[in-house]
JSON list of C-alpha atoms in Angstrom, two decimals:
[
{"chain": "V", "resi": 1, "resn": "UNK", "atom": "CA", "xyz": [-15.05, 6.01, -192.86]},
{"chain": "V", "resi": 2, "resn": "UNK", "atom": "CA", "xyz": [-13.74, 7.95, -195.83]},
{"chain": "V", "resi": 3, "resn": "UNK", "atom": "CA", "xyz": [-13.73, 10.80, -194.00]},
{"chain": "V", "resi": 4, "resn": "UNK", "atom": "CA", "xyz": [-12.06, 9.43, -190.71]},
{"chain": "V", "resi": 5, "resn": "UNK", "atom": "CA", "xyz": [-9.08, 8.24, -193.28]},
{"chain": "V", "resi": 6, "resn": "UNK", "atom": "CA", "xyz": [-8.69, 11.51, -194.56]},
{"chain": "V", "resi": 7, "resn": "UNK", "atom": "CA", "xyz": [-8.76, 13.19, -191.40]},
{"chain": "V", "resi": 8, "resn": "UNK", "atom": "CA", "xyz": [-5.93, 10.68, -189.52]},
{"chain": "V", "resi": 9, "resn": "UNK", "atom": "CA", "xyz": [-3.94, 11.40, -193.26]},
{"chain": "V", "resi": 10, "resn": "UNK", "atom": "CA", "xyz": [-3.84, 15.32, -192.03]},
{"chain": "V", "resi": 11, "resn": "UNK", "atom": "CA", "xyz": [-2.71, 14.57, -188.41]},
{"chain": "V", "resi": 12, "resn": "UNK", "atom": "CA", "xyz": [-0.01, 12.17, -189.34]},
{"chain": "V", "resi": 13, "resn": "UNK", "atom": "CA", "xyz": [1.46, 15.34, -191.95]},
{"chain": "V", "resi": 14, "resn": "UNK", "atom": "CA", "xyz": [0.52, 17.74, -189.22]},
{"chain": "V", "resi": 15, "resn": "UNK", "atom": "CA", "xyz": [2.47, 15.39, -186.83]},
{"chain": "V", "resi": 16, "resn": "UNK", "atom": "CA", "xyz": [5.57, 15.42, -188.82]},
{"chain": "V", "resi": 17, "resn": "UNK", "atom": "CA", "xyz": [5.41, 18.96, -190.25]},
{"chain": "V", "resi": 18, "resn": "UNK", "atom": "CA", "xyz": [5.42, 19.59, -186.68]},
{"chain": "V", "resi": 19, "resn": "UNK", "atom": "CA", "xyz": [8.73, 17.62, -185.73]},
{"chain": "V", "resi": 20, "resn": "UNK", "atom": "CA", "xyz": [10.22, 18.23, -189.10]},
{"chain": "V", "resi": 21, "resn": "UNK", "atom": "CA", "xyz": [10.33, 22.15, -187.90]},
{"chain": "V", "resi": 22, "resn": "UNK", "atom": "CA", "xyz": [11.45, 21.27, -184.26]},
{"chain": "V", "resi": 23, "resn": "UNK", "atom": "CA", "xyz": [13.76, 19.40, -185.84]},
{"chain": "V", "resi": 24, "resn": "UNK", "atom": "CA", "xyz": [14.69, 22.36, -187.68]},
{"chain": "V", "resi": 25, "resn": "UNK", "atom": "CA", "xyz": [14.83, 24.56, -185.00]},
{"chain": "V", "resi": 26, "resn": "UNK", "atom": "CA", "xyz": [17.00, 22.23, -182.63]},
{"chain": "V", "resi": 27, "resn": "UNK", "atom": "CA", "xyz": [19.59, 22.79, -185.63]},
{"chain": "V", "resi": 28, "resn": "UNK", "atom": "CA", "xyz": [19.39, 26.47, -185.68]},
{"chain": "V", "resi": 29, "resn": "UNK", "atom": "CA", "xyz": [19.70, 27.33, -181.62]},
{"chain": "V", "resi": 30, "resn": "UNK", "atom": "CA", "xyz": [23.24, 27.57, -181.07]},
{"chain": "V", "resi": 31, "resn": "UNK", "atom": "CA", "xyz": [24.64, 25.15, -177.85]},
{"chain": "V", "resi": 32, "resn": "UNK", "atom": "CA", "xyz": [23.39, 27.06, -174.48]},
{"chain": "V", "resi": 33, "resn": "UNK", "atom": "CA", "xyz": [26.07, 28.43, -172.65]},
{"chain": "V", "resi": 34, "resn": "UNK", "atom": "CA", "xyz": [27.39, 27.98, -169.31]},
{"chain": "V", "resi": 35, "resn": "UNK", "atom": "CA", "xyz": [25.95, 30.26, -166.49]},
{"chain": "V", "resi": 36, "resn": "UNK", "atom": "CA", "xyz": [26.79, 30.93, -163.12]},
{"chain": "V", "resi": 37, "resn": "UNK", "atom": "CA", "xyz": [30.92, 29.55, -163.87]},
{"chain": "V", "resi": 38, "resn": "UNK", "atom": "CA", "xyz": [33.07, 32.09, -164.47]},
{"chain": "V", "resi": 39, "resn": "UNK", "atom": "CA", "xyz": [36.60, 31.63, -165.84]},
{"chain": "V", "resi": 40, "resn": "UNK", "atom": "CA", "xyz": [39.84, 31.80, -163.51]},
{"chain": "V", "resi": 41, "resn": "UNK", "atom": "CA", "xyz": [41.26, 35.21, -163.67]},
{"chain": "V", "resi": 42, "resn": "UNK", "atom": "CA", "xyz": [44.97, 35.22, -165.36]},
{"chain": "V", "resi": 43, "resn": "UNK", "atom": "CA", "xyz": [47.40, 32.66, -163.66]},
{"chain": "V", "resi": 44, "resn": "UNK", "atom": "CA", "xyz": [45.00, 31.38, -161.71]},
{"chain": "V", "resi": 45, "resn": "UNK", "atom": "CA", "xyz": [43.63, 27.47, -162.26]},
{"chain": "V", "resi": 46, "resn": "UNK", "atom": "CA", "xyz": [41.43, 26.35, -159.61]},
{"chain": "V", "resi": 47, "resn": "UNK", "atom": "CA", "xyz": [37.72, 27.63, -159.57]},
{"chain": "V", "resi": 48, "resn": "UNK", "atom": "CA", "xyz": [36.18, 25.46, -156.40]},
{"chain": "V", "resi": 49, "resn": "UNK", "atom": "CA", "xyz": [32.48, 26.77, -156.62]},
{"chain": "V", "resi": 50, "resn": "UNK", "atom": "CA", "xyz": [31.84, 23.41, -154.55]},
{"chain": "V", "resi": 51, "resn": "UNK", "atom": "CA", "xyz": [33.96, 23.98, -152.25]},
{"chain": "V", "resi": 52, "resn": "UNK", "atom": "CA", "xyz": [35.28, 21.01, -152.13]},
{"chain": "V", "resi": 53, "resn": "UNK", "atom": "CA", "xyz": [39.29, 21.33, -151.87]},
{"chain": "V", "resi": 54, "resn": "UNK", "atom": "CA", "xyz": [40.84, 22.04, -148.65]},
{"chain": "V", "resi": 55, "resn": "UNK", "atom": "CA", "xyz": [42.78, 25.18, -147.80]},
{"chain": "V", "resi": 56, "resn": "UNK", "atom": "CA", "xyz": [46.13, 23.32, -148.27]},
{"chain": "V", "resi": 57, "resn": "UNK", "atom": "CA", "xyz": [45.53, 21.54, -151.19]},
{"chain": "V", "resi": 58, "resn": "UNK", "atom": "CA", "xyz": [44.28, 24.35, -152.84]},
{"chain": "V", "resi": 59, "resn": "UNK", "atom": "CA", "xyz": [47.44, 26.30, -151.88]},
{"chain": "V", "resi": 60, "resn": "UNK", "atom": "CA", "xyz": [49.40, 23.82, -153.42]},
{"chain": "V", "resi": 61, "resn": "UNK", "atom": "CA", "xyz": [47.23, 23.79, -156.71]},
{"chain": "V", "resi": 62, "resn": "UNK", "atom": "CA", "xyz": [47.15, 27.26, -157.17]},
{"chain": "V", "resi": 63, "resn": "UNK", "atom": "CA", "xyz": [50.76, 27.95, -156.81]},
{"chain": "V", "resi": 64, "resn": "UNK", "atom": "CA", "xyz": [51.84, 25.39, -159.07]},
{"chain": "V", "resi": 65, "resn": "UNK", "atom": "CA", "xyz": [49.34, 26.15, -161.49]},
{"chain": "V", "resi": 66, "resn": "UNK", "atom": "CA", "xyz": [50.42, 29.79, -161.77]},
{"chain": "V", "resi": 67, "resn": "UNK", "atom": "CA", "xyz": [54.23, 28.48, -162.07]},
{"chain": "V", "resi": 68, "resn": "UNK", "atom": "CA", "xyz": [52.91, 26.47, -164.88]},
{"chain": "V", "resi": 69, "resn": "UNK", "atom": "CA", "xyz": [51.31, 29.27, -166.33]},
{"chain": "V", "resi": 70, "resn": "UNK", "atom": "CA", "xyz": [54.58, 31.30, -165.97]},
{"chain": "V", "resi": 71, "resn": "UNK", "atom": "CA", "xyz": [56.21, 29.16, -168.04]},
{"chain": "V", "resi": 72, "resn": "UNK", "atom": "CA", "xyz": [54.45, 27.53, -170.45]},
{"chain": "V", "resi": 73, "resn": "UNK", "atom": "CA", "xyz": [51.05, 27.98, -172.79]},
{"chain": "V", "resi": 74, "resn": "UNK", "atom": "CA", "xyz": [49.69, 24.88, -170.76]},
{"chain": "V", "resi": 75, "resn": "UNK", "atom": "CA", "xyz": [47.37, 25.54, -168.63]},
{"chain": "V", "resi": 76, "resn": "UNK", "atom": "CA", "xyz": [45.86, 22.63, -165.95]},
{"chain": "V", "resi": 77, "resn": "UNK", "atom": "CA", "xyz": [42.51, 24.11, -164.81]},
{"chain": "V", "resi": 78, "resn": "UNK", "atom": "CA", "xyz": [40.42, 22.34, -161.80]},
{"chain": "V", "resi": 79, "resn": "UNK", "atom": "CA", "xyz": [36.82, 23.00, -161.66]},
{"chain": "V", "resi": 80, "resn": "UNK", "atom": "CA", "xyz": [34.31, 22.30, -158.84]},
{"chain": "V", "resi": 81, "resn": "UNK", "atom": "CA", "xyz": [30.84, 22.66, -159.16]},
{"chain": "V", "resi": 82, "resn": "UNK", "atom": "CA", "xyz": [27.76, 21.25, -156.96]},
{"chain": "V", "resi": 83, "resn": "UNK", "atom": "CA", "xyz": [25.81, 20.13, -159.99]},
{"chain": "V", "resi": 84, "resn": "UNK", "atom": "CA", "xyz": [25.20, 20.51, -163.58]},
{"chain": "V", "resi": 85, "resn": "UNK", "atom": "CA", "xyz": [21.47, 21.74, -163.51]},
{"chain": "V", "resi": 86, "resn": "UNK", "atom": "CA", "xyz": [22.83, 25.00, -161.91]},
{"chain": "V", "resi": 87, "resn": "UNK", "atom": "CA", "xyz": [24.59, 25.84, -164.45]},
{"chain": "V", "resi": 88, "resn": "UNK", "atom": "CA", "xyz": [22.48, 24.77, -167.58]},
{"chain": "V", "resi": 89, "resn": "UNK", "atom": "CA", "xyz": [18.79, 24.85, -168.08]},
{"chain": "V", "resi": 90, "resn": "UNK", "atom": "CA", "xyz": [18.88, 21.47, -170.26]},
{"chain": "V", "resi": 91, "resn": "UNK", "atom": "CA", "xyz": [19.52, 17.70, -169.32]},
{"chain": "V", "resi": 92, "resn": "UNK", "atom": "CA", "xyz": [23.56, 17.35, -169.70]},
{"chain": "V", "resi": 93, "resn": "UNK", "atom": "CA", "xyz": [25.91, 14.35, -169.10]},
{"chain": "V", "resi": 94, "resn": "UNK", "atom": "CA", "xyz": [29.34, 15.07, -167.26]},
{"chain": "V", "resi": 95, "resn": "UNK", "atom": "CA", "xyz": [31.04, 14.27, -170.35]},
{"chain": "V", "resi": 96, "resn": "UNK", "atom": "CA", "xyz": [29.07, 17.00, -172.58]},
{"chain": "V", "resi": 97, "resn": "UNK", "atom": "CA", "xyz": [29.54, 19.92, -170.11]},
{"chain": "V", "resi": 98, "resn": "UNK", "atom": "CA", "xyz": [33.49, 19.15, -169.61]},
{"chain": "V", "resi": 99, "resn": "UNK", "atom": "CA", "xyz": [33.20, 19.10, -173.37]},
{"chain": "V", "resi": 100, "resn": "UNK", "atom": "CA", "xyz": [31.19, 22.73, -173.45]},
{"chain": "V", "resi": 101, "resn": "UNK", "atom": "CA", "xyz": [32.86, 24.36, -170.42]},
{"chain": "V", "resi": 102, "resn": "UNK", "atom": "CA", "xyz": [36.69, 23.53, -172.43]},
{"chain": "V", "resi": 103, "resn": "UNK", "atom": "CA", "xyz": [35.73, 24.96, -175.69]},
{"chain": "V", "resi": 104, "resn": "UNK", "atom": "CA", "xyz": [33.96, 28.29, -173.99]},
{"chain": "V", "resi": 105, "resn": "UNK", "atom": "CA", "xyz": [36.28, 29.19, -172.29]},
{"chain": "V", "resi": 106, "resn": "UNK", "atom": "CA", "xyz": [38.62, 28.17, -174.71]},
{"chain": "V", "resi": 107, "resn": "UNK", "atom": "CA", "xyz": [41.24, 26.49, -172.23]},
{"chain": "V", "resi": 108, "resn": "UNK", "atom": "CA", "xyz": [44.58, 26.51, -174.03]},
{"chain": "V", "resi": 109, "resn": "UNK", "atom": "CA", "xyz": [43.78, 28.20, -177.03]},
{"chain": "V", "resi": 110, "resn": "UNK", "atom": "CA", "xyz": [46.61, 30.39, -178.50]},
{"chain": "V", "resi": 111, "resn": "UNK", "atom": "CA", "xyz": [46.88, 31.44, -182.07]},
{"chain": "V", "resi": 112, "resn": "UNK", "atom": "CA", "xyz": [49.86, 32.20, -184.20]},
{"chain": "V", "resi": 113, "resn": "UNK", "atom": "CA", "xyz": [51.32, 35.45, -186.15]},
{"chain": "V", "resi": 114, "resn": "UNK", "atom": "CA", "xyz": [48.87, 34.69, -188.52]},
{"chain": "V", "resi": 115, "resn": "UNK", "atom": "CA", "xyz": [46.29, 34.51, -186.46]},
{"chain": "V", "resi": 116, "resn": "UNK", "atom": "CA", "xyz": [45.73, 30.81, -187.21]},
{"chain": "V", "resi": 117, "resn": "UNK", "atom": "CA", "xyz": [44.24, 28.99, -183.88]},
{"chain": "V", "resi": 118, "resn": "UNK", "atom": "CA", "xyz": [47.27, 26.28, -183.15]},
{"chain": "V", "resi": 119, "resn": "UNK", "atom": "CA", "xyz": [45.86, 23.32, -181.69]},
{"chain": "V", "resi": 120, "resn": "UNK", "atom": "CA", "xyz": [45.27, 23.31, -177.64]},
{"chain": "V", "resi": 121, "resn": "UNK", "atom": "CA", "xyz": [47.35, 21.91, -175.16]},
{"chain": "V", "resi": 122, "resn": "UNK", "atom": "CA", "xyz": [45.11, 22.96, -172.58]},
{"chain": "V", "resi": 123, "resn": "UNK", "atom": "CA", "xyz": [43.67, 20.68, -169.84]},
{"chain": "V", "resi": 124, "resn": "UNK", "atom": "CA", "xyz": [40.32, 20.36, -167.88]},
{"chain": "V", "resi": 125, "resn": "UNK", "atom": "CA", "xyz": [39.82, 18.75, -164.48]},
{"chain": "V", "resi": 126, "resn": "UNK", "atom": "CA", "xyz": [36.51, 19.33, -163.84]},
{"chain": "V", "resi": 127, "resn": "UNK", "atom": "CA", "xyz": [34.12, 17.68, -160.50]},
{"chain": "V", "resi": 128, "resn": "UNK", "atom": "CA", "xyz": [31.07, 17.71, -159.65]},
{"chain": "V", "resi": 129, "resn": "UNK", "atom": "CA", "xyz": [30.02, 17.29, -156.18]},
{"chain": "V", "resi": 130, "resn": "UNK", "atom": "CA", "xyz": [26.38, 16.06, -156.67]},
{"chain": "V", "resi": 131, "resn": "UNK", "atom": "CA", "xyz": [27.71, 12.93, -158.80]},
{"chain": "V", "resi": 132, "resn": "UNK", "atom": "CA", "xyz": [30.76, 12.33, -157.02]},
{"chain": "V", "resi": 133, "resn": "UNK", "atom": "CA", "xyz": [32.84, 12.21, -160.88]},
{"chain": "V", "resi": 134, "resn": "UNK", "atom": "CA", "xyz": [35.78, 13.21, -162.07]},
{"chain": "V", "resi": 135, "resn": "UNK", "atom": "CA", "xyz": [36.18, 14.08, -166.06]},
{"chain": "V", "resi": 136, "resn": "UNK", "atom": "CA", "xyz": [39.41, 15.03, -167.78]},
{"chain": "V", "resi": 137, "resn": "UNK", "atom": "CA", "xyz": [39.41, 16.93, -171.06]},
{"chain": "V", "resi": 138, "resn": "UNK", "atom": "CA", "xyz": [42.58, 17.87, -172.94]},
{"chain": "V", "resi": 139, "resn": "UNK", "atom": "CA", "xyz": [43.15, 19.91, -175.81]},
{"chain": "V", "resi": 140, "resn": "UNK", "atom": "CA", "xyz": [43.53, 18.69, -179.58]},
{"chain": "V", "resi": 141, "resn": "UNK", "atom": "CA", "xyz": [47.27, 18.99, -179.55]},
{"chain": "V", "resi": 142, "resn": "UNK", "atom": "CA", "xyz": [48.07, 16.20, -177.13]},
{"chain": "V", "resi": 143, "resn": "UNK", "atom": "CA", "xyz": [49.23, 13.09, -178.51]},
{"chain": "V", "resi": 144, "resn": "UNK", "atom": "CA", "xyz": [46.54, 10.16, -178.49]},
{"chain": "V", "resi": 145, "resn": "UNK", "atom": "CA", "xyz": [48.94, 8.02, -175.70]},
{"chain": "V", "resi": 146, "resn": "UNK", "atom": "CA", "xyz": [48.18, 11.28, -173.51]},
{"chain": "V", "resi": 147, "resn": "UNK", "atom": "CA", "xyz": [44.26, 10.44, -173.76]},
{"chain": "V", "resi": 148, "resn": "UNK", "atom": "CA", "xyz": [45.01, 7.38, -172.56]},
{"chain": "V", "resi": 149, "resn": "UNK", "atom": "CA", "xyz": [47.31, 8.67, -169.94]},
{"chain": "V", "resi": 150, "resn": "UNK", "atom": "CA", "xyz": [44.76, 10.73, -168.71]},
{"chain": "V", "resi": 151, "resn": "UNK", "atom": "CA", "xyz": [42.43, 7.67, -168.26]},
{"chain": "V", "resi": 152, "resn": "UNK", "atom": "CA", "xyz": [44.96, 6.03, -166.58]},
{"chain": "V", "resi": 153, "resn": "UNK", "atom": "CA", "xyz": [44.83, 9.26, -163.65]},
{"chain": "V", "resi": 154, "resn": "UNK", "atom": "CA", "xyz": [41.52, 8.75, -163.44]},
{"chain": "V", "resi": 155, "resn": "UNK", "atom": "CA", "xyz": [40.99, 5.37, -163.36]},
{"chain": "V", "resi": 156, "resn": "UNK", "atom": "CA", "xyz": [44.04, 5.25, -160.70]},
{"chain": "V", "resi": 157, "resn": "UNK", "atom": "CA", "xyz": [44.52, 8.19, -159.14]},
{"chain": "V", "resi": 158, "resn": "UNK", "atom": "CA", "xyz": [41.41, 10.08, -158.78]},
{"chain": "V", "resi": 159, "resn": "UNK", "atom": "CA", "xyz": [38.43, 7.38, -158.76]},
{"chain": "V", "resi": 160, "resn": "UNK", "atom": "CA", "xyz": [40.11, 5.48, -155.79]},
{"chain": "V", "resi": 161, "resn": "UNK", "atom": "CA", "xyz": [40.51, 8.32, -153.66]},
{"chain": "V", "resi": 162, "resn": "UNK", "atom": "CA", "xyz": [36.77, 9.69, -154.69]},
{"chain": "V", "resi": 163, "resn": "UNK", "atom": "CA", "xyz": [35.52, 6.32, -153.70]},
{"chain": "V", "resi": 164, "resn": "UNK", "atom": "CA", "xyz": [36.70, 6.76, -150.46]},
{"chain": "V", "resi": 165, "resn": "UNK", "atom": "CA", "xyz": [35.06, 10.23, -150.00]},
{"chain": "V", "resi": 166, "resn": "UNK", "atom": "CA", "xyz": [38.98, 11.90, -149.82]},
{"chain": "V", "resi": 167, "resn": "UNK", "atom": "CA", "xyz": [37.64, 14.55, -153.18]},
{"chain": "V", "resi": 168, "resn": "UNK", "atom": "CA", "xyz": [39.96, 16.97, -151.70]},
{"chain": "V", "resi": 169, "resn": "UNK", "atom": "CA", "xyz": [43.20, 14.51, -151.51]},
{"chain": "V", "resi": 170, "resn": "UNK", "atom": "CA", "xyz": [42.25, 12.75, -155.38]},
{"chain": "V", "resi": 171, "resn": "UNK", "atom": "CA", "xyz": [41.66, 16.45, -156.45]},
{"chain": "V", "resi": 172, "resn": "UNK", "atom": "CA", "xyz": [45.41, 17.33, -155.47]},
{"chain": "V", "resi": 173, "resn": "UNK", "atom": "CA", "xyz": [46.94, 13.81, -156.55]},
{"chain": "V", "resi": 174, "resn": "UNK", "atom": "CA", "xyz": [44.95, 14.26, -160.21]},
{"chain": "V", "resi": 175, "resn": "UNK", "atom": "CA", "xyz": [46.13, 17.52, -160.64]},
{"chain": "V", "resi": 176, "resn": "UNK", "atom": "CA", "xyz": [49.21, 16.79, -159.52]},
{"chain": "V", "resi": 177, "resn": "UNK", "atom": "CA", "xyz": [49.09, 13.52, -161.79]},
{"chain": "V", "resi": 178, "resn": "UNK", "atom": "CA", "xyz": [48.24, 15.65, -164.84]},
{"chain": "V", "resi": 179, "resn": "UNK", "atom": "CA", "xyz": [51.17, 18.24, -164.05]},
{"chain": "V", "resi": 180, "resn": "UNK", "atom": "CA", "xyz": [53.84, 14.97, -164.65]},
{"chain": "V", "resi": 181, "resn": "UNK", "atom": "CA", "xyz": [52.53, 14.55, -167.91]},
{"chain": "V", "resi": 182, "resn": "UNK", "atom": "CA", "xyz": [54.54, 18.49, -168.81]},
{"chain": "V", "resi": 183, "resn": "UNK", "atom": "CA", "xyz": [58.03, 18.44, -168.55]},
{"chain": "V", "resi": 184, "resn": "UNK", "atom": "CA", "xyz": [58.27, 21.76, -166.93]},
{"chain": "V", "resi": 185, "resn": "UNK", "atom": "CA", "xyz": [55.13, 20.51, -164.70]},
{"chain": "V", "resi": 186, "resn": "UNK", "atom": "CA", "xyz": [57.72, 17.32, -163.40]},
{"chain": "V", "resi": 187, "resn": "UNK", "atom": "CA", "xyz": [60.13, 19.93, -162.39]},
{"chain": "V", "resi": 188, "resn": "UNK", "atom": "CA", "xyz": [57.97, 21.99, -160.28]},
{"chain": "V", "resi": 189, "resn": "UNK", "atom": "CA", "xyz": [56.79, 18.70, -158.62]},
{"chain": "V", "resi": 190, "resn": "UNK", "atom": "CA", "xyz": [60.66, 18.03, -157.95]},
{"chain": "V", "resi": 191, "resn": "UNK", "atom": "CA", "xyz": [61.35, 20.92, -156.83]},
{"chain": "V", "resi": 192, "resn": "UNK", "atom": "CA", "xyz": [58.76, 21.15, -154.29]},
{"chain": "V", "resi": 193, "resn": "UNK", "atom": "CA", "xyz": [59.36, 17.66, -152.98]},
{"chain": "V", "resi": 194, "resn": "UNK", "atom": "CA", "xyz": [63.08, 17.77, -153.25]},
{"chain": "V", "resi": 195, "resn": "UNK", "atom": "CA", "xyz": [65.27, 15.17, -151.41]},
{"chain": "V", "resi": 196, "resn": "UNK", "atom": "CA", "xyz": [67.68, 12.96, -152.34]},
{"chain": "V", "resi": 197, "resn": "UNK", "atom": "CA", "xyz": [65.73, 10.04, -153.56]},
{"chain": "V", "resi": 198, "resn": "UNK", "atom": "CA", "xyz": [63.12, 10.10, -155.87]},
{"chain": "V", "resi": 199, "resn": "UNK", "atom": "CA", "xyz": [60.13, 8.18, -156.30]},
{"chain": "V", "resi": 200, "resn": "UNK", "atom": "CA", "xyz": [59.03, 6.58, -158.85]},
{"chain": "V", "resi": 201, "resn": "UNK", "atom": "CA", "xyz": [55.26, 8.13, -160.01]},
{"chain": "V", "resi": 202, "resn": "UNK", "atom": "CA", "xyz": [53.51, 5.34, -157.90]},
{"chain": "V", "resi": 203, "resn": "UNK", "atom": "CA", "xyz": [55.40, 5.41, -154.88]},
{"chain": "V", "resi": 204, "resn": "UNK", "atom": "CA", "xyz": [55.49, 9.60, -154.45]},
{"chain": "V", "resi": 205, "resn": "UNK", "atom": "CA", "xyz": [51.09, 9.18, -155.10]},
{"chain": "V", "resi": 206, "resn": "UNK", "atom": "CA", "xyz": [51.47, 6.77, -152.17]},
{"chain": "V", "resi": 207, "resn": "UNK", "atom": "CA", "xyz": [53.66, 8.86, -150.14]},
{"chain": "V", "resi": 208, "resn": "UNK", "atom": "CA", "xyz": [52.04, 12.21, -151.29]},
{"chain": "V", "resi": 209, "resn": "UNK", "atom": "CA", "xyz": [48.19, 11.38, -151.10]},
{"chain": "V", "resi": 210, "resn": "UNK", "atom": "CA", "xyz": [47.66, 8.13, -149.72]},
{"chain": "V", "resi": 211, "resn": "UNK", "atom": "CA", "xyz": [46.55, 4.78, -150.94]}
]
């Protein structure tokens, strides 16, 4: 019996030896990159691996986004993909790639004369297909009332339209959505839609992308 005890005492320290160097180990491995999602080439912003934005809508992104990009260091980039597994080899919520994909490819990022990284104004639209969800990530150097903003598009905006199966048409009226929150971004929206009367942000989603 004595010897039974003994022998359970050296599996329990085996046991956590074991997961104290796991443990250890887990600490050490840096986060695993992204494969198979390569970064939008310079003034471009939509990378639609899922194929899932029509011909159209895509034309409107991109040229908006590279007028954006023209002008300002604020960069709105939409990202399709099919599913998360093909792209990491480890069990991932939505939330923790959007999270991953923004900081490796460093969306936003600019740093000044001293080389100090200023905080990002960047933004992240990113869908995946296999899911059917929508995540927005924006840089640090947003103001918090822009966080909430940005649940507000896709709470609003994006959701209702995905809900309905129209990804390509919430797609467009998100990005368009997060383009209004950059003044420079509201006048490129004017200017393509320009008439005498304009809408108020509600009304032009309506009349732009539907209910």
């Amino acid at each position: 019996m004595k010897e039974f005890s003994q022998n359970k005492k050296l599996s329990l320290c085996s046991s956590a030896l074991c997961f104290f160097l796991l443990s250890i180990m887990q600490m050490n491995c840096p986060a695993q990159d992204i494969q198979n999602l390569d970064p939008p080439r310079d003034l471009e912003c939509l990378v639609d691996k899922a194929n899932l934005v029509h011909s159209e809508h895509a034309k409107k992104i991109r040229s908006r986004g590279k007028r954006l990009l023209e002008n300002t260091e604020t960069p709105i980039i939409v990202v399709t993909i099919d599913k998360i597994s093909d792209h990491v080899d480890e069990d991932m919520t939505i939330d923790d790639f959007a999270e991953r994909l923004f900081d490796q490819w460093r969306i936003g990022s600019s740093a000044d004369e001293g080389n100090e990284e200023n905080p990002s104004k960047g933004v992240l639209l990113l869908v995946s297909n296999e899911s059917g969800e929508a995540r927005i990530r924006i840089g640090d150097g947003w103001e918090e009332e822009k966080v909430k903003h940005c649940q507000w598009i896709y709470d609003s905006v994006i959701t209702p339209r995905f809900r309905a199966s129209k990804y390509s048409q919430g797609i467009l009226a998100g990005f368009d959505a997060l383009l209004r929150m950059i003044p420079k971004g509201m006048a490129i929206i004017e200017k393509d839609n320009s008439h005498d009367y304009v809408p108020s942000p509600r009304e032009s989603f309506r009349a732009n992308y539907g209910p």
